[in-house]
Structure formats: C-alpha cells, structure tokens
Amino acid sequence: AGDSSCALLDTKKLSCWGENTHAVLGIGNQPDQYRPTPVSGFTDSEPIEMVAMSQHTICALYVNGNQAVKCWGQNNNGQAGSTDINNPVLTPRFLREWNTTSQLYISVSSTHSCLYNTGSKNLFCWGLNRFGAFGNANLSEVPRYTNINNVADNSGSSNTAF
C-alpha cells in the first residue's frame, strides 16, 4: 500500500510503519515511522479481524460484541467514511457496526471503500462512485455508507471482488 506497510498481529492488534502521508499509519500527524508502530484507537476489547488498505486509506473490521468498522487516512473522496472531505482522518474513526454472525469482508480503493455481508448479501459502500463502482446506477460521491441490497447473481453466489 504505497510506501507504508501494516501487520495484523496474533494479538489481533495492528502495527504499521513507513510513510505517514494523510495519517495512513493511524497515529495522527506524526512523522514517518521506520519500525512497526501500534495503531491507536482500538481498545483491548476490540480485536481486529480483517484489514484492507489502499495507498493512503485503511479500514479495519473488528469485534466489540458486534462486528464493526473503523477507517482512517486519506479522505478526499470520503473513502475513510468522514463527511469532512477536506481533511484526512488522523486516527481510526468508528464508521458502523453490524449485529450479525455472518462473515463480513472489507475492501478499500484509492477513492472508495466497501463492506460485503455474506449473510444478507448486502454491499455497503462509501466514497467516490463516479464510475459506478458501487453497482447502484448512481454516479455520486457518498461520504457516508450506502446500502446496495442483494448483491448476488442468479445462482445465489456473491458477485463481489473481495
């Protein structure tokens, strides 16, 4: 992911290092880090299950009783889930939680992010939808998540690139 790297540790914590442009390391407006540095913003009762990252944006799926997502980093298109598209999200920011036992998957690109729920077959996306990336025939920027219902083909299997 650009000039930064992250590792999801056995402890279910995340450490990142490298370039901190747009606060992608999740440690605020700190200088670049040359050693693994713990990402702030997750408590001991929020184990991280999955991480998705683009060059300057990261989202993490974690469990806090329910499954939830926090995102941070570049947000110029709302891809980190904040409506303030003029500023990066400096530390992990709560986006939403799902009360489900179904498997969830997250994906982050340079302009938008999505979460897919395998149980409901719903796709939740946020960020820039200029080229129809959300699959909902709407070509607008959506800084907060949009629900695209029943993302499945005729056989019932998922149609997603996670």
PDB file of C-alpha atoms in Angstrom:
ATOM      1  CA  ALA A   1       0.000   0.000   0.000  1.00  0.00           C
ATOM      2  CA  GLY A   2       2.127   2.863  -1.210  1.00  0.00           C
ATOM      3  CA  ASP A   3       5.185   3.369   0.940  1.00  0.00           C
ATOM      4  CA  SER A   4       3.555   2.027   4.121  1.00  0.00           C
ATOM      5  CA  SER A   5       3.033  -1.462   5.469  1.00  0.00           C
ATOM      6  CA  CYS A   6       0.884  -2.971   8.203  1.00  0.00           C
ATOM      7  CA  ALA A   7       0.769  -6.287  10.012  1.00  0.00           C
ATOM      8  CA  LEU A   8      -2.194  -7.822  11.820  1.00  0.00           C
ATOM      9  CA  LEU A   9      -0.564  -9.466  14.827  1.00  0.00           C
ATOM     10  CA  ASP A  10      -1.536 -12.714  16.601  1.00  0.00           C
ATOM     11  CA  THR A  11      -2.803 -10.480  19.419  1.00  0.00           C
ATOM     12  CA  LYS A  12      -5.447  -9.056  16.992  1.00  0.00           C
ATOM     13  CA  LYS A  13      -3.717  -5.657  17.138  1.00  0.00           C
ATOM     14  CA  LEU A  14      -2.435  -3.747  14.130  1.00  0.00           C
ATOM     15  CA  SER A  15       1.034  -2.250  13.689  1.00  0.00           C
ATOM     16  CA  CYS A  16       2.006  -0.053  10.731  1.00  0.00           C
ATOM     17  CA  TRP A  17       5.211   1.608   9.559  1.00  0.00           C
ATOM     18  CA  GLY A  18       6.589   3.626   6.672  1.00  0.00           C
ATOM     19  CA  GLU A  19       5.313   6.834   5.108  1.00  0.00           C
ATOM     20  CA  ASN A  20       2.572   8.577   7.133  1.00  0.00           C
ATOM     21  CA  THR A  21       1.131  10.740   4.355  1.00  0.00           C
ATOM     22  CA  HIS A  22      -2.549  11.502   5.059  1.00  0.00           C
ATOM     23  CA  ALA A  23      -2.150   9.861   8.506  1.00  0.00           C
ATOM     24  CA  VAL A  24      -2.342   6.380   6.957  1.00  0.00           C
ATOM     25  CA  LEU A  25      -0.432   4.846   9.876  1.00  0.00           C
ATOM     26  CA  GLY A  26      -3.331   5.643  12.232  1.00  0.00           C
ATOM     27  CA  ILE A  27      -1.140   7.601  14.654  1.00  0.00           C
ATOM     28  CA  GLY A  28      -2.229  11.135  13.772  1.00  0.00           C
ATOM     29  CA  ASN A  29       0.030  13.803  12.287  1.00  0.00           C
ATOM     30  CA  GLN A  30       3.224  12.075  13.349  1.00  0.00           C
ATOM     31  CA  PRO A  31       6.351  11.753  11.201  1.00  0.00           C
ATOM     32  CA  ASP A  32       7.049   8.676   9.105  1.00  0.00           C
ATOM     33  CA  GLN A  33       7.782   5.587  11.218  1.00  0.00           C
ATOM     34  CA  TYR A  34      10.705   3.285  10.454  1.00  0.00           C
ATOM     35  CA  ARG A  35       9.682   0.491  12.836  1.00  0.00           C
ATOM     36  CA  PRO A  36       6.321  -1.210  13.425  1.00  0.00           C
ATOM     37  CA  THR A  37       4.158   1.188  15.438  1.00  0.00           C
ATOM     38  CA  PRO A  38       0.882   0.212  17.133  1.00  0.00           C
ATOM     39  CA  VAL A  39      -2.178   1.818  15.547  1.00  0.00           C
ATOM     40  CA  SER A  40      -4.083   3.875  18.112  1.00  0.00           C
ATOM     41  CA  GLY A  41      -7.850   3.877  18.521  1.00  0.00           C
ATOM     42  CA  PHE A  42      -8.582   0.217  19.322  1.00  0.00           C
ATOM     43  CA  THR A  43      -9.177  -0.980  22.880  1.00  0.00           C
ATOM     44  CA  ASP A  44      -8.262  -4.407  24.238  1.00  0.00           C
ATOM     45  CA  SER A  45     -11.952  -5.347  23.854  1.00  0.00           C
ATOM     46  CA  GLU A  46     -11.853  -4.555  20.095  1.00  0.00           C
ATOM     47  CA  PRO A  47      -9.862  -7.382  18.441  1.00  0.00           C
ATOM     48  CA  ILE A  48      -9.171  -6.698  14.762  1.00  0.00           C
ATOM     49  CA  GLU A  49     -10.274  -9.494  12.434  1.00  0.00           C
ATOM     50  CA  MET A  50      -9.507  -8.089   8.975  1.00  0.00           C
ATOM     51  CA  VAL A  51      -7.685  -5.119   7.433  1.00  0.00           C
ATOM     52  CA  ALA A  52      -7.952  -3.608   3.963  1.00  0.00           C
ATOM     53  CA  MET A  53      -5.724  -0.821   2.720  1.00  0.00           C
ATOM     54  CA  SER A  54      -5.057   1.302  -0.319  1.00  0.00           C
ATOM     55  CA  GLN A  55      -2.116   3.629  -0.794  1.00  0.00           C
ATOM     56  CA  HIS A  56      -3.302   6.142   1.821  1.00  0.00           C
ATOM     57  CA  THR A  57      -6.507   4.756   3.434  1.00  0.00           C
ATOM     58  CA  ILE A  58      -7.061   1.812   5.799  1.00  0.00           C
ATOM     59  CA  CYS A  59     -10.214   0.193   7.181  1.00  0.00           C
ATOM     60  CA  ALA A  60     -10.276  -2.468   9.881  1.00  0.00           C
ATOM     61  CA  LEU A  61     -13.062  -4.880  10.749  1.00  0.00           C
ATOM     62  CA  TYR A  62     -13.129  -5.632  14.469  1.00  0.00           C
ATOM     63  CA  VAL A  63     -15.379  -7.239  17.058  1.00  0.00           C
ATOM     64  CA  ASN A  64     -16.835  -5.321  20.008  1.00  0.00           C
ATOM     65  CA  GLY A  65     -19.783  -7.609  20.750  1.00  0.00           C
ATOM     66  CA  ASN A  66     -20.941  -6.918  17.200  1.00  0.00           C
ATOM     67  CA  GLN A  67     -18.764  -6.621  14.104  1.00  0.00           C
ATOM     68  CA  ALA A  68     -17.735  -3.033  13.389  1.00  0.00           C
ATOM     69  CA  VAL A  69     -15.512  -0.975  11.084  1.00  0.00           C
ATOM     70  CA  LYS A  70     -13.088   1.869  11.723  1.00  0.00           C
ATOM     71  CA  CYS A  71     -11.293   3.711   8.905  1.00  0.00           C
ATOM     72  CA  TRP A  72      -8.543   6.331   8.732  1.00  0.00           C
ATOM     73  CA  GLY A  73      -6.148   8.076   6.377  1.00  0.00           C
ATOM     74  CA  GLN A  74      -6.855   9.930   3.158  1.00  0.00           C
ATOM     75  CA  ASN A  75     -10.480  11.011   2.875  1.00  0.00           C
ATOM     76  CA  ASN A  76     -10.537  13.378  -0.111  1.00  0.00           C
ATOM     77  CA  ASN A  77     -13.411  11.361  -1.630  1.00  0.00           C
ATOM     78  CA  GLY A  78     -14.976  10.176   1.613  1.00  0.00           C
ATOM     79  CA  GLN A  79     -13.230   6.781   1.349  1.00  0.00           C
ATOM     80  CA  ALA A  80     -12.399   6.840   5.082  1.00  0.00           C
ATOM     81  CA  GLY A  81     -16.099   7.426   5.851  1.00  0.00           C
ATOM     82  CA  SER A  82     -15.950  11.013   7.099  1.00  0.00           C
ATOM     83  CA  THR A  83     -18.140  13.750   5.614  1.00  0.00           C
ATOM     84  CA  ASP A  84     -15.200  16.168   6.017  1.00  0.00           C
ATOM     85  CA  ILE A  85     -13.526  15.507   2.664  1.00  0.00           C
ATOM     86  CA  ASN A  86     -11.093  18.403   3.131  1.00  0.00           C
ATOM     87  CA  ASN A  87      -9.077  16.634   5.819  1.00  0.00           C
ATOM     88  CA  PRO A  88      -7.615  13.180   6.381  1.00  0.00           C
ATOM     89  CA  VAL A  89      -8.954  11.038   9.218  1.00  0.00           C
ATOM     90  CA  LEU A  90      -5.993  11.122  11.612  1.00  0.00           C
ATOM     91  CA  THR A  91      -6.782   8.087  13.777  1.00  0.00           C
ATOM     92  CA  PRO A  92      -9.190   5.147  13.421  1.00  0.00           C
ATOM     93  CA  ARG A  93     -12.749   6.503  13.306  1.00  0.00           C
ATOM     94  CA  PHE A  94     -15.830   4.398  14.035  1.00  0.00           C
ATOM     95  CA  LEU A  95     -17.985   4.023  10.935  1.00  0.00           C
ATOM     96  CA  ARG A  96     -20.687   1.482  11.691  1.00  0.00           C
ATOM     97  CA  GLU A  97     -21.401  -1.821  13.417  1.00  0.00           C
ATOM     98  CA  TRP A  98     -23.371  -4.849  12.259  1.00  0.00           C
ATOM     99  CA  ASN A  99     -25.249  -7.190  14.598  1.00  0.00           C
ATOM    100  CA  THR A 100     -24.620 -10.343  12.581  1.00  0.00           C
ATOM    101  CA  THR A 101     -22.815 -13.641  12.806  1.00  0.00           C
ATOM    102  CA  SER A 102     -22.354 -13.675   9.010  1.00  0.00           C
ATOM    103  CA  GLN A 103     -18.882 -13.261   7.536  1.00  0.00           C
ATOM    104  CA  LEU A 104     -18.103  -9.669   6.558  1.00  0.00           C
ATOM    105  CA  TYR A 105     -15.428  -8.601   4.072  1.00  0.00           C
ATOM    106  CA  ILE A 106     -13.965  -5.129   3.536  1.00  0.00           C
ATOM    107  CA  SER A 107     -12.259  -3.605   0.523  1.00  0.00           C
ATOM    108  CA  VAL A 108     -10.529  -0.217   0.188  1.00  0.00           C
ATOM    109  CA  SER A 109      -9.513   1.554  -3.014  1.00  0.00           C
ATOM    110  CA  SER A 110      -7.957   4.968  -3.584  1.00  0.00           C
ATOM    111  CA  THR A 111     -11.416   6.571  -3.960  1.00  0.00           C
ATOM    112  CA  HIS A 112     -13.974   4.389  -2.155  1.00  0.00           C
ATOM    113  CA  SER A 113     -14.431   1.586   0.353  1.00  0.00           C
ATOM    114  CA  CYS A 114     -16.968  -1.232   0.650  1.00  0.00           C
ATOM    115  CA  LEU A 115     -18.114  -3.881   3.104  1.00  0.00           C
ATOM    116  CA  TYR A 116     -19.905  -7.049   1.980  1.00  0.00           C
ATOM    117  CA  ASN A 117     -22.201  -9.043   4.287  1.00  0.00           C
ATOM    118  CA  THR A 118     -22.289 -12.693   3.143  1.00  0.00           C
ATOM    119  CA  GLY A 119     -25.496 -13.377   5.100  1.00  0.00           C
ATOM    120  CA  SER A 120     -27.712 -10.556   3.827  1.00  0.00           C
ATOM    121  CA  LYS A 121     -25.791 -10.272   0.527  1.00  0.00           C
ATOM    122  CA  ASN A 122     -25.791  -6.507   1.079  1.00  0.00           C
ATOM    123  CA  LEU A 123     -22.932  -4.296  -0.012  1.00  0.00           C
ATOM    124  CA  PHE A 124     -22.255  -1.099   1.939  1.00  0.00           C
ATOM    125  CA  CYS A 125     -20.035   1.446   0.175  1.00  0.00           C
ATOM    126  CA  TRP A 126     -18.776   4.955   0.857  1.00  0.00           C
ATOM    127  CA  GLY A 127     -16.617   7.429  -1.069  1.00  0.00           C
ATOM    128  CA  LEU A 128     -16.494   8.327  -4.755  1.00  0.00           C
ATOM    129  CA  ASN A 129     -18.905   6.489  -7.047  1.00  0.00           C
ATOM    130  CA  ARG A 130     -18.053   8.487 -10.175  1.00  0.00           C
ATOM    131  CA  PHE A 131     -17.711   5.453 -12.471  1.00  0.00           C
ATOM    132  CA  GLY A 132     -20.466   3.369 -10.887  1.00  0.00           C
ATOM    133  CA  ALA A 133     -18.112   1.468  -8.555  1.00  0.00           C
ATOM    134  CA  PHE A 134     -20.974   0.833  -6.102  1.00  0.00           C
ATOM    135  CA  GLY A 135     -23.073  -1.002  -8.702  1.00  0.00           C
ATOM    136  CA  ASN A 136     -26.197   1.001  -7.855  1.00  0.00           C
ATOM    137  CA  ALA A 137     -26.576   3.055 -11.083  1.00  0.00           C
ATOM    138  CA  ASN A 138     -25.868   6.246  -9.127  1.00  0.00           C
ATOM    139  CA  LEU A 139     -22.730   8.224 -10.005  1.00  0.00           C
ATOM    140  CA  SER A 140     -22.356  10.468  -6.958  1.00  0.00           C
ATOM    141  CA  GLU A 141     -19.914  10.896  -4.108  1.00  0.00           C
ATOM    142  CA  VAL A 142     -21.241   9.300  -0.924  1.00  0.00           C
ATOM    143  CA  PRO A 143     -19.053  10.134   2.094  1.00  0.00           C
ATOM    144  CA  ARG A 144     -21.256   8.005   4.378  1.00  0.00           C
ATOM    145  CA  TYR A 145     -22.134   4.433   3.598  1.00  0.00           C
ATOM    146  CA  THR A 146     -24.782   3.492   1.055  1.00  0.00           C
ATOM    147  CA  ASN A 147     -26.551   0.135   1.209  1.00  0.00           C
ATOM    148  CA  ILE A 148     -26.731  -1.763  -2.082  1.00  0.00           C
ATOM    149  CA  ASN A 149     -29.205  -4.602  -1.454  1.00  0.00           C
ATOM    150  CA  ASN A 150     -28.897  -8.227  -2.505  1.00  0.00           C
ATOM    151  CA  VAL A 151     -25.634  -8.297  -4.427  1.00  0.00           C
ATOM    152  CA  ALA A 152     -25.889 -11.789  -5.938  1.00  0.00           C
ATOM    153  CA  ASP A 153     -26.114 -13.463  -9.309  1.00  0.00           C
ATOM    154  CA  ASN A 154     -28.877 -15.878 -10.351  1.00  0.00           C
ATOM    155  CA  SER A 155     -27.178 -18.838  -8.702  1.00  0.00           C
ATOM    156  CA  GLY A 156     -27.108 -17.053  -5.340  1.00  0.00           C
ATOM    157  CA  SER A 157     -23.335 -16.793  -5.073  1.00  0.00           C
ATOM    158  CA  SER A 158     -21.794 -13.420  -4.342  1.00  0.00           C
ATOM    159  CA  ASN A 159     -20.739 -11.076  -7.123  1.00  0.00           C
ATOM    160  CA  THR A 160     -18.038  -9.089  -5.430  1.00  0.00           C
ATOM    161  CA  ALA A 161     -14.294  -8.544  -5.741  1.00  0.00           C
ATOM    162  CA  PHE A 162     -13.266  -9.074  -2.127  1.00  0.00           C
TER     163      PHE A 162
END
